[in-house]
Coordinates of C-alpha atoms and ligand atoms in Angstrom, one line a residue:
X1379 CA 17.0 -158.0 81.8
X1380 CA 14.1 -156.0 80.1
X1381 CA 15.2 -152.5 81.8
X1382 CA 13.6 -148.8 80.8
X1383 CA 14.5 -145.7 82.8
X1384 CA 11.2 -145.8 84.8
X1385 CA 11.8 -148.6 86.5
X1386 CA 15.6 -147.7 86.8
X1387 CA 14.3 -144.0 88.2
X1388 CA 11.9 -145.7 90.7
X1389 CA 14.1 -147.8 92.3
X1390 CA 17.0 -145.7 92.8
X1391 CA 14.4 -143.3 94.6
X1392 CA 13.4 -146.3 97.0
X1393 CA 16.6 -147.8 97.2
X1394 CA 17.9 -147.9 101.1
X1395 CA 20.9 -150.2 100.0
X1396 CA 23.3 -148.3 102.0
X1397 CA 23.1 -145.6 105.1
X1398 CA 23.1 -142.8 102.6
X1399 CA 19.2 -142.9 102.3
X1400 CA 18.9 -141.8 105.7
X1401 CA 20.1 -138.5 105.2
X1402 CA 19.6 -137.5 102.0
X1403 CA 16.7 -134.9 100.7
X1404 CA 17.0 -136.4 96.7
X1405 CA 18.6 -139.0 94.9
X1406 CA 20.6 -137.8 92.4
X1407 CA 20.0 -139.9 89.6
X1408 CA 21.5 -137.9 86.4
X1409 CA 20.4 -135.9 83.8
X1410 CA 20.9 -135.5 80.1
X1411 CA 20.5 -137.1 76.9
X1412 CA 19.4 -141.1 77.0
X1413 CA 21.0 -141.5 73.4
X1414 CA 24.0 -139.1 74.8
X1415 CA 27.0 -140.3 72.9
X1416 CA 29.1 -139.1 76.0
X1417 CA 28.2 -139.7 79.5
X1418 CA 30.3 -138.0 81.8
X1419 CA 30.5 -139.5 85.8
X1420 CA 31.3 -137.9 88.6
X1421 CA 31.6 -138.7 92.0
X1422 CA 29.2 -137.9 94.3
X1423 CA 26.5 -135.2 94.8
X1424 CA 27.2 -132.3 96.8
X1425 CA 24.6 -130.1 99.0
X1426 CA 23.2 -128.1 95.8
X1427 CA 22.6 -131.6 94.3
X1428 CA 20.9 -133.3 97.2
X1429 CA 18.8 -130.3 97.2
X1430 CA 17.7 -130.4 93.6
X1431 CA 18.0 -133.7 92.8
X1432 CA 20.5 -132.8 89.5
X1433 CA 24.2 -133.5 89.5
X1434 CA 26.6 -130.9 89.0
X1435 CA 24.8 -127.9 89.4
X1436 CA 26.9 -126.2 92.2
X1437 CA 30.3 -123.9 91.4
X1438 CA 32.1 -127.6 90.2
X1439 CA 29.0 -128.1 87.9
X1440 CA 29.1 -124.1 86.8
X1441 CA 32.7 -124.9 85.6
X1442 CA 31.9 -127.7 83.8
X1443 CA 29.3 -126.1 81.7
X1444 CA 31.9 -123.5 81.0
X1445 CA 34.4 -126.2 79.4
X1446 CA 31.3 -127.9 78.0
X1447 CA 30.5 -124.4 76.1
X1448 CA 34.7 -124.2 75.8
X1449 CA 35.2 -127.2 73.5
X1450 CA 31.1 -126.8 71.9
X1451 CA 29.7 -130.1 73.4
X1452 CA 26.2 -128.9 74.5
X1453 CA 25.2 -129.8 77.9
X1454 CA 22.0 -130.8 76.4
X1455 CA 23.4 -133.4 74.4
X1456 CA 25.7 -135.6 77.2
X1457 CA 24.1 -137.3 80.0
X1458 CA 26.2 -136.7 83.5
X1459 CA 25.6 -138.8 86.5
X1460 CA 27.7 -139.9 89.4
X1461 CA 29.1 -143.0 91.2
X1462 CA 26.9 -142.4 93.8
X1463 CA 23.3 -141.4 94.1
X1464 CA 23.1 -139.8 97.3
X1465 CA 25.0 -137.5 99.6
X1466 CA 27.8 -138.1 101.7
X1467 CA 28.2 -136.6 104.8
X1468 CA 29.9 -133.5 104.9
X1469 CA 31.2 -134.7 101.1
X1470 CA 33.5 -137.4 102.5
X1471 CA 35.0 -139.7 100.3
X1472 CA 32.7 -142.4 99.2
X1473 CA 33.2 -145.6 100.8
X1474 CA 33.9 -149.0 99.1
X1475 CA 30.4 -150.5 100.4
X1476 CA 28.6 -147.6 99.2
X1477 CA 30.1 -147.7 96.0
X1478 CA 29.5 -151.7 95.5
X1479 CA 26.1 -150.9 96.9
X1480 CA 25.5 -148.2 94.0
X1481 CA 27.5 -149.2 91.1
X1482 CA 25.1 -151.2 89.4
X1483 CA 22.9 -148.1 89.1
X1484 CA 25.1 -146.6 86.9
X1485 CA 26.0 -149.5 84.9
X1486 CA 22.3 -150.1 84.1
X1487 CA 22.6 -146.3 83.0
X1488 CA 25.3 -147.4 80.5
X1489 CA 23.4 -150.3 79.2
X1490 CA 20.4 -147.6 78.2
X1491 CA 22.6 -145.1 76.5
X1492 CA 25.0 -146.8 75.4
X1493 CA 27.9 -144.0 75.1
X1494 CA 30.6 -143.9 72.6
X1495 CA 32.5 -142.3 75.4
X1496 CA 32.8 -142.3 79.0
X1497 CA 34.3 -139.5 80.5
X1498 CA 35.4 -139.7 84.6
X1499 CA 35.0 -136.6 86.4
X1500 CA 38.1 -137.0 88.6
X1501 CA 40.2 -139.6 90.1
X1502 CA 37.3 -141.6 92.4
X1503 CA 35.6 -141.9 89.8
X1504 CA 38.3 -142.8 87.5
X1505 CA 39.7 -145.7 90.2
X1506 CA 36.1 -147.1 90.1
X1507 CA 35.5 -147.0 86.6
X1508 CA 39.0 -147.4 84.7
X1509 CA 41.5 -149.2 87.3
X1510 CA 41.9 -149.0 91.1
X1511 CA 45.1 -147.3 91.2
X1512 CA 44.2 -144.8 88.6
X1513 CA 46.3 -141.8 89.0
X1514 CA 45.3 -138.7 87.5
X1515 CA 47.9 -136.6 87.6
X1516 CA 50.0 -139.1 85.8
X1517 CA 47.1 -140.1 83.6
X1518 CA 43.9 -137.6 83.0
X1519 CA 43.1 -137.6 79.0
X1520 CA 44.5 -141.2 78.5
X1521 CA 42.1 -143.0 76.7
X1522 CA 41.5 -146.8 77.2
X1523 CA 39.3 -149.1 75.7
X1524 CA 36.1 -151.1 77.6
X1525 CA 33.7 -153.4 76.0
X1526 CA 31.7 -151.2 73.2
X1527 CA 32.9 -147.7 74.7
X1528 CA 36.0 -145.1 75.0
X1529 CA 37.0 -144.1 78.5
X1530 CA 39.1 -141.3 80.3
X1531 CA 39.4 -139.5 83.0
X1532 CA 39.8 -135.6 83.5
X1533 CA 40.4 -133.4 86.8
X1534 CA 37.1 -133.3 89.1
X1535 CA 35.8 -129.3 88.5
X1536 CA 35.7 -129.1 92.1
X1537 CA 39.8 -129.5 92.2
X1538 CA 40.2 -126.8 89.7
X1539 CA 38.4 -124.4 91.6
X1540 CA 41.4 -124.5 94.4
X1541 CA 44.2 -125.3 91.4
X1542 CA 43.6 -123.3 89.1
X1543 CA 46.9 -123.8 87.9
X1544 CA 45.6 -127.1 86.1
X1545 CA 42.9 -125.0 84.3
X1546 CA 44.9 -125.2 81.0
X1547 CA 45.5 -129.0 81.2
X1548 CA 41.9 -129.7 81.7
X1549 CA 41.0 -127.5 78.5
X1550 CA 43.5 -129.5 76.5
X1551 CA 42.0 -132.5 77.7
X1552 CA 38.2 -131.6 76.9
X1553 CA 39.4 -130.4 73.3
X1554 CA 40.7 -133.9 73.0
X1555 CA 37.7 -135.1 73.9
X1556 CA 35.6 -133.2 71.5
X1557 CA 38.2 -134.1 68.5
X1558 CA 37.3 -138.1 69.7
X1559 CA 33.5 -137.4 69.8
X1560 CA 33.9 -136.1 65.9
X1561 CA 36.2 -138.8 65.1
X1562 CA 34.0 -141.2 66.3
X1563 CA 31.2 -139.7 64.6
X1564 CA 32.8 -139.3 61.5
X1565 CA 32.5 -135.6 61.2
Ligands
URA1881 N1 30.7 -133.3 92.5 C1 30.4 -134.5 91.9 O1 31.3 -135.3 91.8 N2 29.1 -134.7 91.5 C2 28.2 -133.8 91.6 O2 27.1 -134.1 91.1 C3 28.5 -132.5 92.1 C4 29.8 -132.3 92.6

C-alpha cells in the first residue's frame, strides 16, 4: 500500500469505525518524530488529550517527560501514540472491538517510522502489542523481539502517580531503554 501520513491523518479524523467518534472532541493521532527511532504506545487518551488532540499531555504525560529528561531521550526525538484514537468514556478500559477497530491505525504508524524500539506504556498496551496475557509486574523491561523492531513494556505513568512505590523500577527500566537505543545505534 502506497501510504503517507496525510492520508493516514485524514482518515483517522473521519474514521466512525467504532462508537468512540460519537463522543469525542479530537482524535488523538500522536505526535513526535516520523523517523523516531522509539515510538512509545500508550493506551488510550484521557480528557486533556481529547481536548487537544496530543497524547500524553495530562499529569501521566507530565511524568513521562520527566523520565524522558531522566534517562536524556528528548521528547522531540520519539514519536508517542496510543492503542486507541479516541476517548473512552469516563477512561474505561478499552474494549476488544474498539481495539480490533483501531489497531491498524497504529500499525500503519509503525510501517512509516519504522522504530528500532517499541516501548508499551503499561500493561493494555503491552497485552495488545507483545502477548495477551502480558503481565507487567512479572515482566516490565523484558525485551522481546518482533519483525524488524525491539519491544517492551514499562508501568503506564498514570499507575505511578498512585504507586509511587514503583517509581525506582520504572527509572531502571527507562535507563535500560536508553542503553538499548545507544546500543542499537552504535554509540
Ligand atoms: N494515558 C494514555 O494511555 N494515553 C494518553 O495519551 C494519556 C494518558
Amino acid at each position: 500500500m502506497n501510504d503517507s501520513w496525510e492520508k493516514l491523518y485524514a482518515e483517522c479524523n473521519s474514521c466512525t469505525a467504532c462508537e468512540l467518534h460519537k463522543t469525542r472532541t479530537n482524535c488523538v493521532f500522536g505526535v513526535g518524530n516520523q523517523q523516531a527511532d522509539i515510538l512509545f504506545v500508550g493506551e488510550a487518551p484521557g480528557d486533556n488529550e481529547d481536548k487537544t488532540g496530543t497524547p500524553f499531555v495530562g499529569r501521566a504525560g507530565q511524568l513521562l517527560d520527566k523520565y524522558l529528561y531522566a534517562v536524556d531521550i528528548p521528547r522531540e526525538s520519539v514519536y508517542i501514540a496510543n492503542i486507541l484514537k479516541c476517548r473512552p468514556p469516563k477512561n474505561r478500559d478499552p474494549l476488544p472491538a474498539e481495539e480490533d477497530a483501531c489497531i491498524e491505525f497504529l500499525r500503519r504508524q509503525v510501517r512509516l517510522i519504522q522504530p528500532k524500539l517499541i516501548v508499551c506504556l503499561g500493561r493494555i498496551s503491552a497485552m495488545r502489542l507483545i502477548r495477551p496475557d502480558f503481565k507487567i509486574t512479572k515482566e516490565h523491561g523484558v525485551w522481546f523481539e518482533k519483525g524488524n523492531f525491539h519491544i517492551t513494556a514499562v508501568y503506564h505513568p498514570a499507575l505511578l502517580l498512585r504507586d509511587p512505590r514503583k517509581k525506582e523500577e520504572m527509572l531502571t527500566d527507562m535507563q535500560n531503554i536508553k542503553a538499548k537505543l545507544d546500543e542499537l545505534r552504535g554509540i
